[in-house]
Amino acid sequence: MNASAVVTVEGFVAESLATHGRDPRHLLQHLIRVQQRFSYVPDAAVEALSAALDVTRTQVRAAVAFYAFLHERPRGAFEIRFSDNITDRMLGSRRLIRLLIERLGLSGLPAWGRDLIRDDGRVSVGLASCTGMCDQGPALLVNGQAVTNLDAQRVDRIADLVQEGIPLERWPGEFFRVENNIRRRGLLLGNPATDGAALRRLVDEGADAALAEVERSGLRGRGGAGFTTALKWRFCREAPGTDRYVVCNADEGEPGTFKDRVLLTDYADLVIEGMTVCAGVIGARRGFLYLRGEYRYLLPHLESVLQRRRAEGLLGTRILGRDGFDFDIEIHLGAGAYICGEESALIESLEGKRGVTRKRPPFPVTSGFDDQPTVVNNVETFLASARVVQWGGYWLRGEGTDQSAGSKILSVSGDCARPGIYEYPFGTPVHRVLSDCGAENTQAVQISGAAGATLSPAEFDRIIAFEDLPTAGSFMIFDDSRDLLDMVRNFAAFFAHESCGFCTPCRVGGALLRNLVEKVAAGQGSEYDLSEMRHIGAVMREASYCGLGHTAPNHVLNTLDKFPSIYRRRLAREAHTPSFDLDAALSEARGIAGRDDPGTHIHKLSGETA
Amino acid sequence: MSKTFKLDGREIPFETGQTIMDAALAAGVYIPHLCHNPEFAPHGSCRVCVVDVGGRQVSACTAAASEGMEVDSSSEAIQATRRAILQMLFVEGNHVCPACEKSGACQLQAVAYYTGMLAPHFTHFFPRRPVDASHPDVVIDFNRCILCELCVRASRDHDGKRVFAISGRGLESHLVIDSASGLLGDSSFAASDKAAHVCPTGAILPKGRGYETPIGERLYDREPISIVGDVRAHEEEVL
Ligand SMILES: Cc1cc2nc3c(=O)[nH]c(=O)nc-3n(C[C@H](O)[C@H](O)[C@H](O)COP(=O)(O)O)c2cc1C
Ligand code: SF4
Ligand code: SF4
Ligand code: FES
């Protein structure tokens, strides 16, 4: 926080430019540093960056307004953001938010995009989308650093530390402890150690042989879509271009997913080795690791792994002494935008812009970073690739199903005795996971995150595999004490908040859907509203521009089909209910007239008249 | 022999690299569109040009035409999707057609008529948005902006100025102007810019020419958009 002695905004920006360069594509990285230092992006920084990087001040401001962790106005010296995933709420986060707010002398409740800022500028309290700590929540971020395992006592202590103005470096270390919670190890998690064996094999046997192993393994992407990894690498290798790039997608924004965090903590060497192997296969000299802002606490660790690998000759110039095998990796931070996990939006963000999805095709393999051929893979995919090249394609094929070779790492959270990381062979049924993690009386499982599918108990025999239940790894459990409408409300708000805003169905439809869900939750809905929700959901699914909008209504459509009672029991009445309450609107007039007799009420058109 | 695909049963010739929209417009077949303007690279954001290709919905302005594909652009299902998208645009901003100078020559309104949209249907958001009359020759009414980015693209790619940009995200997305004050009058914008002549709605209007053509005699009052096409191609007559 206070690494820099420079105090003026202009001075700070000049220093950032001097250290990190004047490539306009570094705009976002400069902005993140400014935000971190000043708790907002002052006008002076906008002007200085605009002048130095040949971007308009409007483009700079537009980027600031896009990313949830960048601000036009100052936040508190302690900027606190509670993770607001449904799993945090299930662990009592709402109560803790209220407690902290009360202790800090603030009033109201923070909402998406509305932070509470104390007048003295000491502290602000806001929300963040899932911060990836679901197995040790509730969690929050303070000045970007993750605090886990919140309870009343810890929140109380935080309030004291803030009141006393104790800098973060002197906060109790255990507040920031992040556990791995690895509960079940399989092919990939068995052993984190590597001595560069995959790279040695690549160098000894050549890129063709390495690619052949990846092909033989049948490895498919672990980030959700399941595209065949070898095919992606081959397309990129064969695409015309002057440069090639390798990008590791560590945005891990899908609510309920946290396995990439664990992989980057304990298996970073293997992930980086996988990236380096990919670089050798496709002929890339530069790579990026796009790390979600929520995981910035991992930055020093990751930098040190990169540094050590450079020293060991496993990264940088002349890798393993081989002339012409040069490859290095830069870490770029995200700043609070779920859409930046989508590969083309991620590339926009890497180029310093707002993370808006690109038109596809062309796909990144032919036109990615700097419009050059680019491989984007998930963290877990790179880890698996390293092992595949080291141990051969058959090693992965030995587990899993026909169309889904190998294993899948799951992030298990919600109502169970042992939340954490579980690795299973593909083909494992849902009920097996539930019994292993100690889930009881399970009402529903949300698989593959907010964008995934809501499973009812009748489906717990289904298997985790691309041919049945594809998943990016999120596995959230809801027991029968939960009201699933709370989940729906949380996800609907999440998608409305995270829509990039580019296309009409997702930008407007997502907000309409959220409002209808809230209307039903408030007991003001009718059957008509439910059919409207289906209608809007269908239009979003069919007509949106990218995967975010296509999947955003899944949770509503799934629960309407499988759990209709969560809506039905809230309906005010069967047919239409206006979103405007006429009787309530008259209350002010009643107050003025000093009357409250039946004649001054418009009777609710409840059952008897409708 | 040139390659063809089928659009609502009709054979449409196309060249490799053309989109469904390019080929259809070249063959004189109308597919509704708002963010598309053949002078600029396809954008794909409004989604009004959605068509069905083999059971999948794609935007005609961005999807490449391919030999033998069967494209449905007129079924009730497709028109219903378009209507819903238009209704979303109408409730997102503040579109008070009877009080709008562009009424009758507005593409948003004309496309809505074309798809049979009779009412906005969804609950209005009624956002608070300003009107910027700071420029001597042109006024911007942000209430009518549908975020098609045509002015953004025209200013950047044609005028070489970057006067406009989209800021924010989600429903908070909004058009912004590049000047210290954020006002158009303080920017480098000129009435002769291409960007002044591409807006499909009444968001960007020239000053001092309001109601020159009486309502009732305007472009789309006379003939539907499916016959006369984009307003930009008729600029001289409609303004
Ligand atoms: C809205 C959205 C968010 C996404 N978020 C992520 C993410 O956080 N991490 C990830 O690896 N892939 C994510 N993806 C998928 C990526 O676009 C891409 O398919 C993936 O990174 C490719 O890597 P893989 O082939 O190794 O799976 C997301 C996709 C969408 C549409
Ligand atoms: S579906 Fe549309 S608005 Fe939603 S994130 Fe994708 S491009 Fe943006
Ligand atoms: S002002 Fe007009 S041209 Fe510009 S984005 Fe808005 S609707 Fe499109
Ligand atoms: S005209 Fe095709 S998406 Fe707008």
XYZ file of N, CA, C and O and ligand atoms in Angstrom, chain A residues 339 357 499-503 506-507 544-546 548-549, ligand 2:
64
model
N -17.257 -10.885 -16.981
C -17.201 -11.090 -18.426
C -15.755 -11.272 -18.896
O -15.501 -11.889 -19.934
N -17.011 -8.352 -25.106
C -16.791 -9.512 -25.967
C -16.560 -9.097 -27.406
O -17.233 -8.207 -27.909
N -23.397 -8.069 -16.695
C -23.573 -7.931 -18.143
C -22.659 -6.829 -18.645
O -22.586 -5.751 -18.053
N -21.968 -7.080 -19.750
C -21.047 -6.040 -20.231
C -21.825 -4.888 -20.846
O -21.293 -3.785 -20.989
N -23.062 -5.132 -21.234
C -23.897 -4.054 -21.748
C -23.838 -3.880 -23.249
O -24.469 -2.968 -23.794
N -23.123 -4.744 -23.925
C -22.969 -4.572 -25.369
C -24.260 -4.873 -26.123
O -24.669 -4.107 -26.991
N -24.894 -5.978 -25.810
C -26.060 -6.360 -26.625
C -27.375 -6.192 -25.856
O -27.420 -6.290 -24.639
N -29.177 -9.146 -23.293
C -28.534 -9.367 -22.004
C -28.556 -8.089 -21.171
O -28.864 -8.113 -19.982
N -28.259 -6.951 -21.790
C -28.206 -5.681 -21.060
C -29.567 -5.317 -20.483
O -29.686 -5.015 -19.297
N -28.793 -13.442 -27.423
C -27.671 -12.672 -26.876
C -26.430 -12.861 -27.737
O -26.321 -13.804 -28.505
N -25.497 -11.979 -27.534
C -24.284 -11.937 -28.352
C -23.243 -12.941 -27.884
O -22.489 -13.476 -28.667
N -23.170 -13.190 -26.576
C -22.116 -14.087 -26.091
C -22.639 -15.016 -25.015
O -23.787 -14.948 -24.596
N -22.334 -15.172 -21.888
C -22.885 -14.668 -20.641
C -24.401 -14.533 -20.759
O -25.144 -15.047 -19.942
N -24.837 -13.878 -21.807
C -26.280 -13.699 -21.997
C -26.998 -15.004 -22.303
O -28.144 -15.201 -21.888
S -24.496 -11.349 -23.842
Fe -24.218 -9.281 -24.691
S -24.370 -7.778 -23.016
Fe -24.182 -9.862 -22.172
S -22.041 -10.017 -21.695
Fe -22.318 -10.932 -23.732
S -22.071 -9.265 -25.221
Fe -22.226 -8.345 -23.181
